[in-house]
Coordinates of C-alpha atoms and ligand atoms in Angstrom, one line a residue:
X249 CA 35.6 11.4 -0.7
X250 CA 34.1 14.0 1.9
X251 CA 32.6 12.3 5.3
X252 CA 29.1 12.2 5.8
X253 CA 29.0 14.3 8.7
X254 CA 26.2 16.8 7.4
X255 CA 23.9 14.4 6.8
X256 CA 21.0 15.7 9.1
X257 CA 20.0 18.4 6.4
X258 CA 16.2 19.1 5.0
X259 CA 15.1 15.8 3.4
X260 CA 16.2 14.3 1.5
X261 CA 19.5 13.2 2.9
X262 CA 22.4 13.9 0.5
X263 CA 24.6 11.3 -0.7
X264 CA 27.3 10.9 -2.5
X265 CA 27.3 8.4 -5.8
X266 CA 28.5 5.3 -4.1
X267 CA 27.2 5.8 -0.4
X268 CA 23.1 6.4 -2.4
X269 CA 23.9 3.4 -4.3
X270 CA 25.2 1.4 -1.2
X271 CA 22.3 1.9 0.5
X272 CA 19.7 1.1 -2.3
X273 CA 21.5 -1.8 -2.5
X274 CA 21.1 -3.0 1.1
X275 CA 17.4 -1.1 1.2
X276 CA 16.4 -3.6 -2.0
X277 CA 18.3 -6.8 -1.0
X278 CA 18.1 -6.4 3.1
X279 CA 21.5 -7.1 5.3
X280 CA 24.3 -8.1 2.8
X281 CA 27.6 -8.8 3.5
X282 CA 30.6 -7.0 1.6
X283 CA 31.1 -9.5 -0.6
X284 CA 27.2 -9.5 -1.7
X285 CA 27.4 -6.0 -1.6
X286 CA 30.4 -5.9 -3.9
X287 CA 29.1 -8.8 -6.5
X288 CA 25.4 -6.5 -6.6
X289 CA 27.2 -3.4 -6.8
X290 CA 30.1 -3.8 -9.0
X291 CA 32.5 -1.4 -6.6
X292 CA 35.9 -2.7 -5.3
X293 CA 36.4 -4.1 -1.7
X294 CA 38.0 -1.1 -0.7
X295 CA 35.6 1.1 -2.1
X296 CA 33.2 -0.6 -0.1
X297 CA 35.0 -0.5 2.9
X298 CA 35.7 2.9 2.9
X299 CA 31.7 4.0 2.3
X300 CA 30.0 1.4 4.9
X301 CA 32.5 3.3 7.4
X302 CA 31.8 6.4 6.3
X303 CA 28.1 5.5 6.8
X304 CA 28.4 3.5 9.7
X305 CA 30.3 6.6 11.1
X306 CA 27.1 8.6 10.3
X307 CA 24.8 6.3 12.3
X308 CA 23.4 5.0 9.0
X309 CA 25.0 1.7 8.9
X310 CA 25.7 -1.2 11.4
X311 CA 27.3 -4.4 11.4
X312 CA 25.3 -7.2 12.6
X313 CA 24.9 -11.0 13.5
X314 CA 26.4 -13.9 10.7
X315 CA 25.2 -13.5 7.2
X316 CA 24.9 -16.9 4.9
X317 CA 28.5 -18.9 4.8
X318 CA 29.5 -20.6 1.7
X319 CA 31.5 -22.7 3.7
X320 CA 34.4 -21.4 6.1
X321 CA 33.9 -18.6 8.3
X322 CA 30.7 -16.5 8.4
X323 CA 31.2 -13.3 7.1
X324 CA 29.2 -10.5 8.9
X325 CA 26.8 -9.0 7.6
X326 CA 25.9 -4.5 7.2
X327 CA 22.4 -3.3 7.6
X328 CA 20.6 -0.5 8.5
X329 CA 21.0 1.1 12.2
X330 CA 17.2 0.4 13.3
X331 CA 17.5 3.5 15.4
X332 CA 19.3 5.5 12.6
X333 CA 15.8 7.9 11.9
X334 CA 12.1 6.7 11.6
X335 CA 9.0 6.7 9.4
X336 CA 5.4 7.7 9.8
X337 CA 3.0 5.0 7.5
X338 CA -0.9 6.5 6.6
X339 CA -2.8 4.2 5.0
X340 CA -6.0 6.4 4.3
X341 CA -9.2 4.5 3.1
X342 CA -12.9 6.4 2.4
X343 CA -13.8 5.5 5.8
X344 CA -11.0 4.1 8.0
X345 CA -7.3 5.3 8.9
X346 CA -4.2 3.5 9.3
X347 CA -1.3 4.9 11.0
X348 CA 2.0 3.3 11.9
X349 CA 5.2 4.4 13.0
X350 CA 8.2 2.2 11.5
X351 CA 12.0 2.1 12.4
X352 CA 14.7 2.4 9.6
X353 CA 15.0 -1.2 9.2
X354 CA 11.2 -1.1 8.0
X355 CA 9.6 -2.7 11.1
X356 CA 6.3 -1.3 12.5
X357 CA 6.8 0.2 15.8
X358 CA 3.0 0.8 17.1
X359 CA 0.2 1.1 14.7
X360 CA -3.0 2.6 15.1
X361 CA -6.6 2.8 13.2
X362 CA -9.6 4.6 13.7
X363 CA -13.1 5.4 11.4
X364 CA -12.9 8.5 9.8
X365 CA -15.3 10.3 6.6
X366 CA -12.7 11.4 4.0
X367 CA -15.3 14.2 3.0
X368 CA -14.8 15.9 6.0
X369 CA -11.7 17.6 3.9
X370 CA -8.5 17.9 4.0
X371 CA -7.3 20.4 6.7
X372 CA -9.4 18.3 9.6
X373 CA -8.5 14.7 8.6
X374 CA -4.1 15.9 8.0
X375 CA -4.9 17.6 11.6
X376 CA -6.3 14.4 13.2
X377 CA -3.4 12.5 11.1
X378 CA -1.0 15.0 12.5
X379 CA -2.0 14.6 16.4
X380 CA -2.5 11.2 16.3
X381 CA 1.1 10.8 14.8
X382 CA 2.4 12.8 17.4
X383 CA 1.1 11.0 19.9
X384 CA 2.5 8.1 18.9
X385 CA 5.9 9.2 18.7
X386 CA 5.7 10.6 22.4
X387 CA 4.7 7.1 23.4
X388 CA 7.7 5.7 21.6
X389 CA 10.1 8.4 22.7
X390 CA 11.0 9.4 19.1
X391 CA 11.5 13.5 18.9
X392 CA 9.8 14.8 15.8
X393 CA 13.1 15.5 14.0
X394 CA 14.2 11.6 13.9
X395 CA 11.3 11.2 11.7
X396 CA 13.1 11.4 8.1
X397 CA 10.1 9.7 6.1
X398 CA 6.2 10.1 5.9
X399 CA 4.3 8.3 3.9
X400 CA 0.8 8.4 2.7
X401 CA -1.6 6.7 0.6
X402 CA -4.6 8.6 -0.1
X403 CA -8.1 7.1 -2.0
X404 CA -7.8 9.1 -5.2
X405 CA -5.9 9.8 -7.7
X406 CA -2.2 11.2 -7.1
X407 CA 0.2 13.5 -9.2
X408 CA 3.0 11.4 -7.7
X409 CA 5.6 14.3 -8.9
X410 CA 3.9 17.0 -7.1
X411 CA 2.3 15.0 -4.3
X412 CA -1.0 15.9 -4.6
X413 CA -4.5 15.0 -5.0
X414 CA -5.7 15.2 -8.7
X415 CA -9.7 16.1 -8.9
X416 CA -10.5 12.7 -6.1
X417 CA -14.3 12.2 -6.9
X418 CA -15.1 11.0 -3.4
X419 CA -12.9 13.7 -1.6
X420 CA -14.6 17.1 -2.0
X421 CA -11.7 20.0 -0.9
X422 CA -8.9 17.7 -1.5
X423 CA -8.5 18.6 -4.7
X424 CA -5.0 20.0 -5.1
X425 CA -4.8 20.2 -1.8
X426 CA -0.6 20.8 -0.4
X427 CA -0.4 17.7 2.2
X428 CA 3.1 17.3 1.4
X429 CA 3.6 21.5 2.8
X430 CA 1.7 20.3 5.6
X431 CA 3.9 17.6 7.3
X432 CA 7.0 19.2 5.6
X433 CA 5.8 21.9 8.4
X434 CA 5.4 19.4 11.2
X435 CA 8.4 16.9 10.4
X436 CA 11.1 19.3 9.3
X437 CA 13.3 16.2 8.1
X438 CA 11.2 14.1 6.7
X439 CA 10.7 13.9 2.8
X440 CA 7.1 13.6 2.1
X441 CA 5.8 10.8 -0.2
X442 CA 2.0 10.8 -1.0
X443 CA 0.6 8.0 -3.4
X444 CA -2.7 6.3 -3.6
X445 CA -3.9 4.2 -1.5
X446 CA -3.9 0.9 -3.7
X447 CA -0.4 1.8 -5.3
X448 CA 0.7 1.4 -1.3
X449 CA -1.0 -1.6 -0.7
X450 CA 0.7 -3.3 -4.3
X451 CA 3.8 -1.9 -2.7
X452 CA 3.5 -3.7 0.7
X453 CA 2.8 -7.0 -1.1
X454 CA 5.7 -6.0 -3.6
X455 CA 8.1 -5.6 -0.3
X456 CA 6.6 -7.9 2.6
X457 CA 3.8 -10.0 0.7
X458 CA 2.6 -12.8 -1.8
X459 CA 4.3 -10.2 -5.0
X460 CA 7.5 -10.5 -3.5
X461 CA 8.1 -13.5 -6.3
X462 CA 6.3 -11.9 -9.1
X463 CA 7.7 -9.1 -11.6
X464 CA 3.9 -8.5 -13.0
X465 CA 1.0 -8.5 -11.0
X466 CA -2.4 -6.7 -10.3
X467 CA -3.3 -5.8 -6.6
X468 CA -8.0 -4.8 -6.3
X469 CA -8.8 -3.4 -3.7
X470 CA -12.5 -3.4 -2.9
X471 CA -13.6 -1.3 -0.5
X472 CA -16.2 1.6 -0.7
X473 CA -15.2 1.4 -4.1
X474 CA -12.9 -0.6 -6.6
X475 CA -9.4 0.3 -7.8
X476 CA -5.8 -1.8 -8.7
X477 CA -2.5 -1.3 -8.2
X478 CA -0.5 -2.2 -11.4
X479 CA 3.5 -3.8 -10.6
X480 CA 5.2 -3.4 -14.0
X481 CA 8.8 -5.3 -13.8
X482 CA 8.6 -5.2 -10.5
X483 CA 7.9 -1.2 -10.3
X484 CA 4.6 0.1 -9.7
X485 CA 2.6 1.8 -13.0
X486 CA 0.9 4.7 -12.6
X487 CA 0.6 6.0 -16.1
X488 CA 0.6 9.1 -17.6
X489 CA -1.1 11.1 -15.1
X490 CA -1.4 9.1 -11.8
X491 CA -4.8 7.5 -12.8
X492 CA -3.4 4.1 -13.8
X493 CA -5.8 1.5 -12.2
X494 CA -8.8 3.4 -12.0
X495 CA -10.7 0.1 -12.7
X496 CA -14.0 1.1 -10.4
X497 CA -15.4 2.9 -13.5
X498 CA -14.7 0.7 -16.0
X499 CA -18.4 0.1 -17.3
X500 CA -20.1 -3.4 -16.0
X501 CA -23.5 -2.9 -17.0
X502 CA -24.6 -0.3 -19.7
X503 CA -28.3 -0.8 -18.3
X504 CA -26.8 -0.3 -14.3
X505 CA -27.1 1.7 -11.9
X506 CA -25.8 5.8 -11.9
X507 CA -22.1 5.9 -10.7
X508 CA -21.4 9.1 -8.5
X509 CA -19.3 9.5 -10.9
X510 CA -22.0 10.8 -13.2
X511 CA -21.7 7.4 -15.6
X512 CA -24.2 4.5 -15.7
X513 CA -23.2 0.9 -14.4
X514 CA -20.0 1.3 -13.1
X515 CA -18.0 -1.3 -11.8
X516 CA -17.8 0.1 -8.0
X517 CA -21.7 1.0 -8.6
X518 CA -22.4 -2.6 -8.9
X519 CA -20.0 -4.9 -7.0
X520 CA -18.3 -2.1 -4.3
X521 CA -19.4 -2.8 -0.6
X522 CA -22.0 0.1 -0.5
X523 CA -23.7 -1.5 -3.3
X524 CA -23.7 -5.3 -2.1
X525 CA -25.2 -3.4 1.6
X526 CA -28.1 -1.4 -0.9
X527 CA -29.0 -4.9 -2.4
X528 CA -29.0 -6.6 1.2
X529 CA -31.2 -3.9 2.6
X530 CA -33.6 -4.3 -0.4
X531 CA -33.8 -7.8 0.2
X532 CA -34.3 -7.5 4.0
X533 CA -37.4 -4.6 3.7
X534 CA -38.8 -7.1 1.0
X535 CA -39.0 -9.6 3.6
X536 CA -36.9 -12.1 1.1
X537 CA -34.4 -13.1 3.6
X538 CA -35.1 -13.7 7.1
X539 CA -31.6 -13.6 8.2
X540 CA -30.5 -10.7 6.3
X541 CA -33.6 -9.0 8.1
X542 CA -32.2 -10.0 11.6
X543 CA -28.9 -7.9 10.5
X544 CA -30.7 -5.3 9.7
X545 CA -32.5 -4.7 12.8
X546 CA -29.3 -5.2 14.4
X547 CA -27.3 -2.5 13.0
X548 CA -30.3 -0.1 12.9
X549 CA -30.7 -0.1 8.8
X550 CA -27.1 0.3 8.5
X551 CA -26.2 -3.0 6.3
X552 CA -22.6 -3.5 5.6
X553 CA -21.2 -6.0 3.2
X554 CA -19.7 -7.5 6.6
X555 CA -23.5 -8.6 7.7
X556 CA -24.1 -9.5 4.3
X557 CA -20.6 -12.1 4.1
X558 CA -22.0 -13.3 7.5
X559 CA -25.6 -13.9 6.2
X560 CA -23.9 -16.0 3.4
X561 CA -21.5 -18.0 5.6
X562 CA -24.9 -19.4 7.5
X563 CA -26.1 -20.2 4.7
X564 CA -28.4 -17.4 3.2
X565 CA -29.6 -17.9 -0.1
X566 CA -30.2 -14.5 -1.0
X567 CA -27.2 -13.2 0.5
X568 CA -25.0 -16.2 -1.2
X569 CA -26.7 -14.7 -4.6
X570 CA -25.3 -11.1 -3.7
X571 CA -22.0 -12.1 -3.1
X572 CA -21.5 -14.0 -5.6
X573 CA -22.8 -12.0 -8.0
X574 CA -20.6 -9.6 -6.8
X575 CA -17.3 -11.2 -6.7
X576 CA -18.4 -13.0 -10.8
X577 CA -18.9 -9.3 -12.1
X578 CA -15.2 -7.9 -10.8
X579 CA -13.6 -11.1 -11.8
X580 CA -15.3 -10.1 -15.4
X581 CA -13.6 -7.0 -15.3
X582 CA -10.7 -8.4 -14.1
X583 CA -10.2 -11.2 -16.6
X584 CA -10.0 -8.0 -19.6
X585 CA -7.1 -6.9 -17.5
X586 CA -5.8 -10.1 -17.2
X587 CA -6.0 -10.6 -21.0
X588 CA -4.6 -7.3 -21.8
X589 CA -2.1 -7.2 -19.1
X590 CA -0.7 -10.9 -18.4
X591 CA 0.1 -10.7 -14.7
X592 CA 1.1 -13.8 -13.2
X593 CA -0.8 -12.9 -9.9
X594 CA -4.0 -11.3 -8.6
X595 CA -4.1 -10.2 -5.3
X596 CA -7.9 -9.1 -3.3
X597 CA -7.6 -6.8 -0.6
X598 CA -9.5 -4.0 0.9
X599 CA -12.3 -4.5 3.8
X600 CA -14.7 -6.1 1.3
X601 CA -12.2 -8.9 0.4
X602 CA -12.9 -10.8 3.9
X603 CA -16.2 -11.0 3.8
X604 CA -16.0 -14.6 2.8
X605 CA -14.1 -17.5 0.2
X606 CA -17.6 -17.1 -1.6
X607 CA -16.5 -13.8 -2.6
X608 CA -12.8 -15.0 -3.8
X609 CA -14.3 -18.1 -5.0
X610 CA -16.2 -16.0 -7.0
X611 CA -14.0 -13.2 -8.9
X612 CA -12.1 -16.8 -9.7
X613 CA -15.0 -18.1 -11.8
X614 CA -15.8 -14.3 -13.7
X615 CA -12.3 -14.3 -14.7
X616 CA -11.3 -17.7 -15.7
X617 CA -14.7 -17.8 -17.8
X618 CA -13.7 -14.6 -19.4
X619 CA -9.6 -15.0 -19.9
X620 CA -7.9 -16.2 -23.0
X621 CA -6.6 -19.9 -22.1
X622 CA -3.1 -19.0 -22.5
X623 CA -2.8 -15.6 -19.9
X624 CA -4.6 -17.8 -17.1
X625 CA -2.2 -20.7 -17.5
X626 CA -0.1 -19.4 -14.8
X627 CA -2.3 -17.0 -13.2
X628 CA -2.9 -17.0 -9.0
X629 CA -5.8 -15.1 -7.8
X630 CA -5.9 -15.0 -4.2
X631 CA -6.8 -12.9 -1.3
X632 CA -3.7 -10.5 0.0
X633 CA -2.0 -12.0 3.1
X634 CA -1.2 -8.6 4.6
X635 CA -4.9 -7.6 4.8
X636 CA -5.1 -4.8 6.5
X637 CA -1.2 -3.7 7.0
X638 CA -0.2 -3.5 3.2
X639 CA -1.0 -0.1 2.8
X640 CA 1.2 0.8 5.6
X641 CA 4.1 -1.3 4.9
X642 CA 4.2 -0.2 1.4
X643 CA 4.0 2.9 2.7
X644 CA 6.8 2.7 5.0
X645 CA 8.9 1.1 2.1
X646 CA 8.1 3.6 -0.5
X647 CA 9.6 6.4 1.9
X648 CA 12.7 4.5 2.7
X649 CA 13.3 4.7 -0.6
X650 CA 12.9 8.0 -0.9
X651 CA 15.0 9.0 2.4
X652 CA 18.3 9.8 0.6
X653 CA 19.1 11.0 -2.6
X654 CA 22.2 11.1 -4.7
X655 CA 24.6 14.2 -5.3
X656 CA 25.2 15.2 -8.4
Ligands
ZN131 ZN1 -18.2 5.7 -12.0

């Protein structure tokens, strides 16, 4: 077997056969000792001696601290060299921007966020992603070239293959637009990994969260608007053209409201933060709820569903009414998923998702009124615990994955 000494070529880094499938192994399972690593992987003990050298050799690989004894002495335990290369996380929302740099053992270094408007298009936004990802790694101390992942989830629709945007209704100039070129360009080793936005955060829980014990669940984010990541068998769906999950235009109302999507009553249209802010406002010119009309003046007309979870927690009644009409009408929706799908868990995330446990509370009811018996018995809705980091941690683990790949 050849060494691994060329191993800082273009992403991503070539392996042979049993070093790729070494690493997967410790990259799904975490630290292992040899003899996990030899009951997961099938490969003799010398085999595996011979590739964790070969990788520890590279500066892949270290030995570490005492792994689990089953009585006797501890055996030691091989996991990735922290320091070994490192990734770039971009969580990228309509309106906000997460950005977090990660070492090879997956933990977040330094993470930043900061507002942004997605329609600005796509050469500003990468720019400002670019700068402010250079920044960080000056502040760290990390050259560009040890970066040998980026990842980024985006709020559209993905061609996962190509890595690029496919027609995003609320990103005008994205459309096909080469981000993967773009930071190929500015990290020269770092294999590009672009996704959407909710398939990262279903990752995160996948890898770090609540889905870590569950083969099948469904991961909603609402936010500016409304979409799900699906895990399949533990692997993310994204269907046969990257628009798995879609569910913000999954009609609610035939009689609603016009979608920008050009359809009536959609889902996002309805229940989506900008349309529990429209309802707020209404109900504050109308003079129908003093308290809602105190956060209105205070933000200078701009309502957010933030004031309007705040209203409810002191007790609004009009603002109660929104909120739960809101959360009852995706839990609706969500319960013909649930019958069609059968996940075991349902996890709420996005900004929209904190705005109370009336909300949660809520989506509960509209989809245990509307599930079959049967696919509920075992069903937990709840609110994701990694709230605001799940898009970046799934990002971070989507592109360790994708760091090496195998010879043929
Ligand atoms: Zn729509």
């Amino acid at each position: 077997m050849d060494s691994v000494k060329d191993l800082i070529t273009p992403a991503p880094i070539l392996l042979q056969p049993p070093q790729a499938k070494i690493a997967a192994c410790l990259r799904q399972h975490g630290p292992l000792s040899r003899t996990d690593i030899a009951d997961i992987t099938g490969y003799s003990r010398s085999t595996i001696t011979t590739v964790v050298n070969e990788l520890t050799d590279a500066g892949i690989l270290e030995e570490i601290g005492d792994g689990e004894s089953s009585g006797g002495r501890r055996p030691r335990v091989v996991s990735f060299r922290p320091d070994f290369g490192y990734i770039i996380a971009v969580d990228m929302g309509a309106t906000g921007l997460d950005l977090a740099i990660a070492d090879f053992n997956a933990a977040m270094l330094e993470r930043v966020s900061l507002p942004i408007d997605v329609r600005d298009g796509a050469a500003p936004i990468l720019g400002l992603i670019h700068r402010l990802a250079i920044d960080l790694l000056e502040h760290n101390g990390i050259p560009p070239e040890k970066i040998y992942a980026f990842g980024i989830g985006v709020p559209g629709p993905v061609d996962f293959a190509a890595g690029i945007l496919n027609s995003p209704p609320i990103m005008p100039g994205w459309d096909a637009y080469p981000i993967r070129a773009f930071f190929r360009t500015a990290f020269p080793n770092a294999v590009v990994i672009v996704d959407n936005d909710v398939n990262m955060m279903a990752l995160g829980e996948l890898a770090a969260g609540s889905g870590r014990r569950h083969e099948n669940f469904i991961f909603v984010k609402v936010g500016t608007g409304i979409g799900c990541g699906i895990v399949a068998r533990g692997e993310i769906y994204r269907g046969s053209t990257g628009s798995a999950g879609d569910i913000g235009h999954i009609c609610a109302d035939k009689n609603g409201p016009m979608c920008h999507c050009g359809n009536i009553g959609c889902l996002e249209a309805i229940a989506a933060g900008p349309a529990i802010a429209h309802r707020a406002a209404e109900a504050a010119l109308a003079g129908r709820s003093q308290i809602l009309k105190k956060y209105y003046e205070q933000c200078g007309g701009q309502l957010t569903a933030v004031e309007v979870g705040r209203a409810a927690a002191e007790g609004d009644k009009v603002a109660n009414e929104i909120v739960r009409d809101s959360g009852y009408i995706i839990g609706e929706v969500l319960a013909g998923l649930v019958n069609f799908f059968n996940p075991s868990l349902i996890l709420i995330g996005g900004g929209v998702s904190h705005i109370g446990l009336l909300f949660l509370s809520s989506i509960r009811s509209g989809i245990l009124t509307r599930s079959l018996p049967l696919s509920t018995r075992h069903l937990r809705i709840d609110t994701s615990v990694l709230a605001q980091d799940a898009g970046l941690i799934g990002a971070t683990a989507l592109a360790l994955t994708n760091v090496f790949s195998e010879e043929r």
